[in-house]
mmCIF file of C-alpha atoms in Angstrom:
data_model
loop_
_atom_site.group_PDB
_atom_site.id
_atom_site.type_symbol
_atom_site.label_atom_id
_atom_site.label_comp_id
_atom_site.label_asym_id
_atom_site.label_seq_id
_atom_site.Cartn_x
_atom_site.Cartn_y
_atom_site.Cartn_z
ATOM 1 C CA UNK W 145 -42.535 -45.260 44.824
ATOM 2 C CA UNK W 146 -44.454 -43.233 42.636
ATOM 3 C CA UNK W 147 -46.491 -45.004 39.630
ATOM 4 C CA UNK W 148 -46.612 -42.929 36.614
ATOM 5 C CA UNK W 149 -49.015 -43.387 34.049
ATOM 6 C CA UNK W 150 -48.264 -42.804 30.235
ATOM 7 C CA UNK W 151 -50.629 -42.111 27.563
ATOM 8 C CA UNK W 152 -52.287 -40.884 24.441
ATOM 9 C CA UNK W 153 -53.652 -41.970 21.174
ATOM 10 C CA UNK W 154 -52.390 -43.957 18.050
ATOM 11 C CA UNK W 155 -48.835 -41.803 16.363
ATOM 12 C CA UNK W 156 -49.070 -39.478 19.592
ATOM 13 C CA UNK W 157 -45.421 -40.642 20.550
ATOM 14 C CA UNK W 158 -45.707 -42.797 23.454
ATOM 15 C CA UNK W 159 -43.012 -45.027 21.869
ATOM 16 C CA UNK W 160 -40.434 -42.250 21.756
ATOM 17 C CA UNK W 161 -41.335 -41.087 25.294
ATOM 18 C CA UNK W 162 -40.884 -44.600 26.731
ATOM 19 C CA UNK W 163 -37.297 -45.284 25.019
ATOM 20 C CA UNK W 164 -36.093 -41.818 26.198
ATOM 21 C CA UNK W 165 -37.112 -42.873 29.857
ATOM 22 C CA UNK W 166 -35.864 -46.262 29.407
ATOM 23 C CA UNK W 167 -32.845 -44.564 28.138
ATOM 24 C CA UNK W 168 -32.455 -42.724 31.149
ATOM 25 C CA UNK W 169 -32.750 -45.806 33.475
ATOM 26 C CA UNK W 170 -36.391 -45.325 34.925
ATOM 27 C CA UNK W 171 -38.368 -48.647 34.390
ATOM 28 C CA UNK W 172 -41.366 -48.558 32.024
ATOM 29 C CA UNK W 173 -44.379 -51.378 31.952
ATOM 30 C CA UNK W 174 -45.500 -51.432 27.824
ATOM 31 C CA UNK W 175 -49.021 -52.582 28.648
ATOM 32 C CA UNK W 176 -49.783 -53.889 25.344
ATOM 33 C CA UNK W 177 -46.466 -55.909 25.248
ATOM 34 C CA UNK W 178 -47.165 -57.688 28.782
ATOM 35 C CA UNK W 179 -50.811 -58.324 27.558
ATOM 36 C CA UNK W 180 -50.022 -59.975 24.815
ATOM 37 C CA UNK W 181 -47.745 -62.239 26.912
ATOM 38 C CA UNK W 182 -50.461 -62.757 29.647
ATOM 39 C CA UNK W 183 -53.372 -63.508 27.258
ATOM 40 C CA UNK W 184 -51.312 -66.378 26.156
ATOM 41 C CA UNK W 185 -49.660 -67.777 29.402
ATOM 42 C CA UNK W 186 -51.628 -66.708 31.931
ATOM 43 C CA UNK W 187 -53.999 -69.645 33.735
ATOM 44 C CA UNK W 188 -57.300 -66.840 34.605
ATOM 45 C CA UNK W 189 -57.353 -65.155 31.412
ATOM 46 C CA UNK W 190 -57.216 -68.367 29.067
ATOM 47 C CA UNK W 191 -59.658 -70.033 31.081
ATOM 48 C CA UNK W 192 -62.294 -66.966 31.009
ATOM 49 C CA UNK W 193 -61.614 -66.146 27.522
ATOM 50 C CA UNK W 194 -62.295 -69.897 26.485
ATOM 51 C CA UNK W 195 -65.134 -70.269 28.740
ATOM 52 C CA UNK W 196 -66.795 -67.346 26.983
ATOM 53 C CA UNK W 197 -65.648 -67.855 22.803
ATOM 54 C CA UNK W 198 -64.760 -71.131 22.920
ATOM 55 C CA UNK W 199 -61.576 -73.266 22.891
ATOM 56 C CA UNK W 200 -60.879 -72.938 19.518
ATOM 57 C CA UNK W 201 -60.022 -69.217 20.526
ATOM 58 C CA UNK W 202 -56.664 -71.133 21.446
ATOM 59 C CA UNK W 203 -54.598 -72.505 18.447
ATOM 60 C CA UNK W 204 -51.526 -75.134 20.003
ATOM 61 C CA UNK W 205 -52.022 -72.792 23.238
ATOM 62 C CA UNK W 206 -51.171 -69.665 21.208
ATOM 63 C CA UNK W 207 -54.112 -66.800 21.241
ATOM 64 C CA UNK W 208 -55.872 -66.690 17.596
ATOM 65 C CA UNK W 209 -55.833 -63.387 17.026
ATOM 66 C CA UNK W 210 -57.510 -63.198 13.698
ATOM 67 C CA UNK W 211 -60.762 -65.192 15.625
ATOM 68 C CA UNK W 212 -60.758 -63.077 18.602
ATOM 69 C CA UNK W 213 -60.512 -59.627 16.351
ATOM 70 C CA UNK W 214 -63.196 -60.734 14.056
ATOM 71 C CA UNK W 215 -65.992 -61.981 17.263
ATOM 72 C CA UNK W 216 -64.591 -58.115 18.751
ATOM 73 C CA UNK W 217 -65.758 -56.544 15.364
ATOM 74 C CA UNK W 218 -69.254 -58.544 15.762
ATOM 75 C CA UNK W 219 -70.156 -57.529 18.544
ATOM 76 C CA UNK W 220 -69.197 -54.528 20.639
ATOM 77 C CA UNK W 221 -69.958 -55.806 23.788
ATOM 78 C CA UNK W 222 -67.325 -58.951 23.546
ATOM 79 C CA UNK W 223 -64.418 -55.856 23.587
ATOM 80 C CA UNK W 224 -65.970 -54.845 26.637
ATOM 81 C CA UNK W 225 -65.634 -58.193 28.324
ATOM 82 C CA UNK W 226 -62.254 -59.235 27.033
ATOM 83 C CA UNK W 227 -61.028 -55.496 28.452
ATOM 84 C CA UNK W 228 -62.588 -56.545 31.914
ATOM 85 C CA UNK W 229 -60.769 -60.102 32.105
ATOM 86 C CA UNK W 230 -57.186 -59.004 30.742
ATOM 87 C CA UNK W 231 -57.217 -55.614 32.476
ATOM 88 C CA UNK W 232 -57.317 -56.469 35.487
ATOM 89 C CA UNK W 233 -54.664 -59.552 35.418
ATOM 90 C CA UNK W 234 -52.610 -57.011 33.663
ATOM 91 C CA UNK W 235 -52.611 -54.328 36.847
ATOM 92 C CA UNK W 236 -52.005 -57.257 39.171
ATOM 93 C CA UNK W 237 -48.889 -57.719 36.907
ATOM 94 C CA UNK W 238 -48.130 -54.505 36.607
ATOM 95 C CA UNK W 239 -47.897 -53.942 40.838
ATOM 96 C CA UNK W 240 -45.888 -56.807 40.918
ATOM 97 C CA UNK W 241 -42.930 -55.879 38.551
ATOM 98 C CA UNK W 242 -43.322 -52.704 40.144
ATOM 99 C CA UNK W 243 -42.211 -54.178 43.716
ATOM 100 C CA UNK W 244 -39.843 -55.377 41.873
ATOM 101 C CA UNK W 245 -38.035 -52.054 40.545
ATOM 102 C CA UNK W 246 -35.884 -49.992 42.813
ATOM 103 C CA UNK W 247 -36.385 -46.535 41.558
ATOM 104 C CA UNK W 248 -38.560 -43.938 42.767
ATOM 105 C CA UNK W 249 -40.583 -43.558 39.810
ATOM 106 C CA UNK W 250 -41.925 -46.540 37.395
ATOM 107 C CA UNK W 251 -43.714 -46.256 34.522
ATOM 108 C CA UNK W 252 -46.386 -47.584 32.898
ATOM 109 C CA UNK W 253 -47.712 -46.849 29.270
ATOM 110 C CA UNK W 254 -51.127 -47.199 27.605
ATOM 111 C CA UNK W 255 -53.178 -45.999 24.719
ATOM 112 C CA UNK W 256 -56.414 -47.063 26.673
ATOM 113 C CA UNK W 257 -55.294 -45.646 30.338
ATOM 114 C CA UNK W 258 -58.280 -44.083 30.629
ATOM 115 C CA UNK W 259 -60.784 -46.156 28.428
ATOM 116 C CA UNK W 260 -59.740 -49.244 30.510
ATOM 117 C CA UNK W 261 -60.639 -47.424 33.386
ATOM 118 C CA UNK W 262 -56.931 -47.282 35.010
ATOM 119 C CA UNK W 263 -56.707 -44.232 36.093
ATOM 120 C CA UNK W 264 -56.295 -44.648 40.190
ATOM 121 C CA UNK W 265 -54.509 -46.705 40.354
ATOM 122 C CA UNK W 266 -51.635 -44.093 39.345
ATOM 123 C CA UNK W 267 -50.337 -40.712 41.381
ATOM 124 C CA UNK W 268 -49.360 -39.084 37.994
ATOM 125 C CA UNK W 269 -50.402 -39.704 34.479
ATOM 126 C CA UNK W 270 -48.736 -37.754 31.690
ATOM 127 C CA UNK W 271 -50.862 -37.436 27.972
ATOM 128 C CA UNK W 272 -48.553 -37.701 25.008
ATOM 129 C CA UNK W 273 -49.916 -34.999 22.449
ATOM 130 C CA UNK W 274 -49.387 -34.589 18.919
ATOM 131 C CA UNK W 275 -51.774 -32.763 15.906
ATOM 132 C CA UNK W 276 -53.772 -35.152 14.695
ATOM 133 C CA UNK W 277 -51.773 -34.588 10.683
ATOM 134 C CA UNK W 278 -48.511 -35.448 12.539
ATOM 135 C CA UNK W 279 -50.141 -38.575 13.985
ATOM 136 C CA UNK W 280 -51.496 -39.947 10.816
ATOM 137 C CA UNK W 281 -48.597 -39.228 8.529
ATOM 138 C CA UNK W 282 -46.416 -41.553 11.536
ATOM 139 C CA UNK W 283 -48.767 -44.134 11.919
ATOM 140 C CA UNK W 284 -49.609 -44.397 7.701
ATOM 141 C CA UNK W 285 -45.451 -44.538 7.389
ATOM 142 C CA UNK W 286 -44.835 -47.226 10.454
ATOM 143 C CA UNK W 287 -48.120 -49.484 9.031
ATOM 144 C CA UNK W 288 -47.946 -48.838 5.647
ATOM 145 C CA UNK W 289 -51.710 -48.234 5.842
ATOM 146 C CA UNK W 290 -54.326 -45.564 4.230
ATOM 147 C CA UNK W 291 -54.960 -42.431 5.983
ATOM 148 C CA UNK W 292 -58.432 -43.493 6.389
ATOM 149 C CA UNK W 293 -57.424 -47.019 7.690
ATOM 150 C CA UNK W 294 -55.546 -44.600 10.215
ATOM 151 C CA UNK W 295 -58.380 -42.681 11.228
ATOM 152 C CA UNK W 296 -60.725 -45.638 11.579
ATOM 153 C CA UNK W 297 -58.556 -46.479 14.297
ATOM 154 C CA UNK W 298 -58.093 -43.363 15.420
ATOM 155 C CA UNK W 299 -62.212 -43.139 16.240
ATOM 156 C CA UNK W 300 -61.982 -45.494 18.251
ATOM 157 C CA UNK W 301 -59.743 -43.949 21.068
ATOM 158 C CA UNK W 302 -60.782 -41.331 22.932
ATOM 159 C CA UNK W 303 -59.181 -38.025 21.552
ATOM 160 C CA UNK W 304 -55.921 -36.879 22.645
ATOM 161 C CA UNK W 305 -57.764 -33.233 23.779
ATOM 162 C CA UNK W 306 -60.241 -35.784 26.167
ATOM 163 C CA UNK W 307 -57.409 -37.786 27.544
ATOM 164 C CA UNK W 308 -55.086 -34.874 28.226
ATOM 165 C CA UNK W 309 -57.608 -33.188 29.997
ATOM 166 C CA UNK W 310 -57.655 -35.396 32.455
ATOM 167 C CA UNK W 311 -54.014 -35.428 32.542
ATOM 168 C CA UNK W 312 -51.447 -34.501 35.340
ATOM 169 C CA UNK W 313 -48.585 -33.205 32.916
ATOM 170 C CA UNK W 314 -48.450 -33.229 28.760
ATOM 171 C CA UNK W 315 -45.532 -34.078 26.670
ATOM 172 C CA UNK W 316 -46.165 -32.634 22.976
ATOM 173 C CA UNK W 317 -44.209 -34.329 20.416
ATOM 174 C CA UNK W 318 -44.981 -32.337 17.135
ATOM 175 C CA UNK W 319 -41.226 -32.317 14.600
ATOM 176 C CA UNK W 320 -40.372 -28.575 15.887
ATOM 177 C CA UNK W 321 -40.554 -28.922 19.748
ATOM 178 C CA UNK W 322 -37.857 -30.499 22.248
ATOM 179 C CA UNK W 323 -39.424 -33.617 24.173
ATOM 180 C CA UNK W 324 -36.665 -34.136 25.342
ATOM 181 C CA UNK W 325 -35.983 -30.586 27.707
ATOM 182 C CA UNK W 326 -40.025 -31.165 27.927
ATOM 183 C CA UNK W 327 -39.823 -34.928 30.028
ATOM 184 C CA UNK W 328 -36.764 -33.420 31.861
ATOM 185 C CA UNK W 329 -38.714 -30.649 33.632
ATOM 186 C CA UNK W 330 -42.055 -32.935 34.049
ATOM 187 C CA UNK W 331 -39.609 -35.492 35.900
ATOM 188 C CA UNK W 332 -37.792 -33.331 37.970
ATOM 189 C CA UNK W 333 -41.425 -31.647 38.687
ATOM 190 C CA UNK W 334 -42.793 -35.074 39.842
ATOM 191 C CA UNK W 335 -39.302 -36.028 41.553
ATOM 192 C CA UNK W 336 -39.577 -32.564 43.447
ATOM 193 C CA UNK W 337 -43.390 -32.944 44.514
ATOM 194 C CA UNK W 338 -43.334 -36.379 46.089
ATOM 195 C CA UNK W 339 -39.366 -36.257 47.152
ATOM 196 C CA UNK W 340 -38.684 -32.905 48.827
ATOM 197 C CA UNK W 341 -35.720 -32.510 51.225
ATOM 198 C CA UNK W 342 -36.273 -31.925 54.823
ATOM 199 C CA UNK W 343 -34.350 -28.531 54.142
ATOM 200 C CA UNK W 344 -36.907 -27.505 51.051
ATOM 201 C CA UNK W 345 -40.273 -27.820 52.810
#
């Protein structure tokens, strides 16, 4: 089984890449989605997270966002140390659906692949590109937000140039080009790599 990783910044298009895979019937792990389910279920991470900011972090065993996102904005460091007790409870997850799937390639996506430091533990990752206009004209139109609310956020990713640089393959997903013919050849590229016939090598 090969693990695929997905990624790129805020209104790069790593929504639309996911559903077209999904669509396709390869599995795909939306990291933000499961970590959002593990912060609030999951025994290790409430415990640490409590044991650091308090129990009070926990409202009726439900994560208080608002609290947690305004210690984060205090202090730098806390992001740094909520990153290191989710992330890894997250990849543990993550292998374990995996074992689960029975496909040759699974998928898993992530704006902060490479901030979280997640990078091994994948054979491929593929960086979702698009200019940085396109990005905040999608992400000002999904959020209903200022284009300067989008770029605050934007700053603090790394850039889509730094993260596809360390890419494998890139998807771009600019209005004019075809991601679709685009994740077709990058799939049958990765499917021909790691699954060659007897007869082809």
């Amino acid at each position: 089984m090969v693990k695929i990783g997905i990624t790129g910044g805020i209104g790069s298009g790593k929504t639309t890449i996911a559903t077209l895979l999904k669509d396709r019937g390869y599995p795909v792990y939306i990291a933000d989605s499961e970590a959002s389910v593990l912060i609030n279920t999951h025994p290790s991470i409430r415990k640490a997270l409590t044991d650091q900011f308090g129990s009070s972090l926990y409202d009726k065993g439900v994560l208080n966002k608002k609290k947690l996102s305004d210690i984060i904005f205090k202090d730098k460091n806390a992001l740094s140390l909520v990153n290191h007790i989710v992330h890894p409870v997250v990849m543990e997850d993550f292998i374990a659906w995996s074992q689960q799937q029975r496909t040759n390639l699974v998928f898993f996506e992530s704006a902060i692949l490479f901030e979280a430091n997640l990078a091994a533990h994948f054979d491929v990752i593929i960086c979702i590109y698009a200019s940085l206009q396109t990005r905040i004209e999608r992400v000002r139109k999904r959020d209903g937000i200022s284009p300067e609310k989008v770029m605050e956020r934007i700053k603090n990713q790394w850039s889509d140039e730094k993260k596809c640089q360390q890419s494998d393959f890139i998807i771009y997903t600019d209005r004019d080009l075809d991601i679709n013919r685009q994740t077709t050849e990058i799939v049958k590229r990765i499917e021909s790599k790691y699954f060659r016939s007897p007869e082809s090598i």
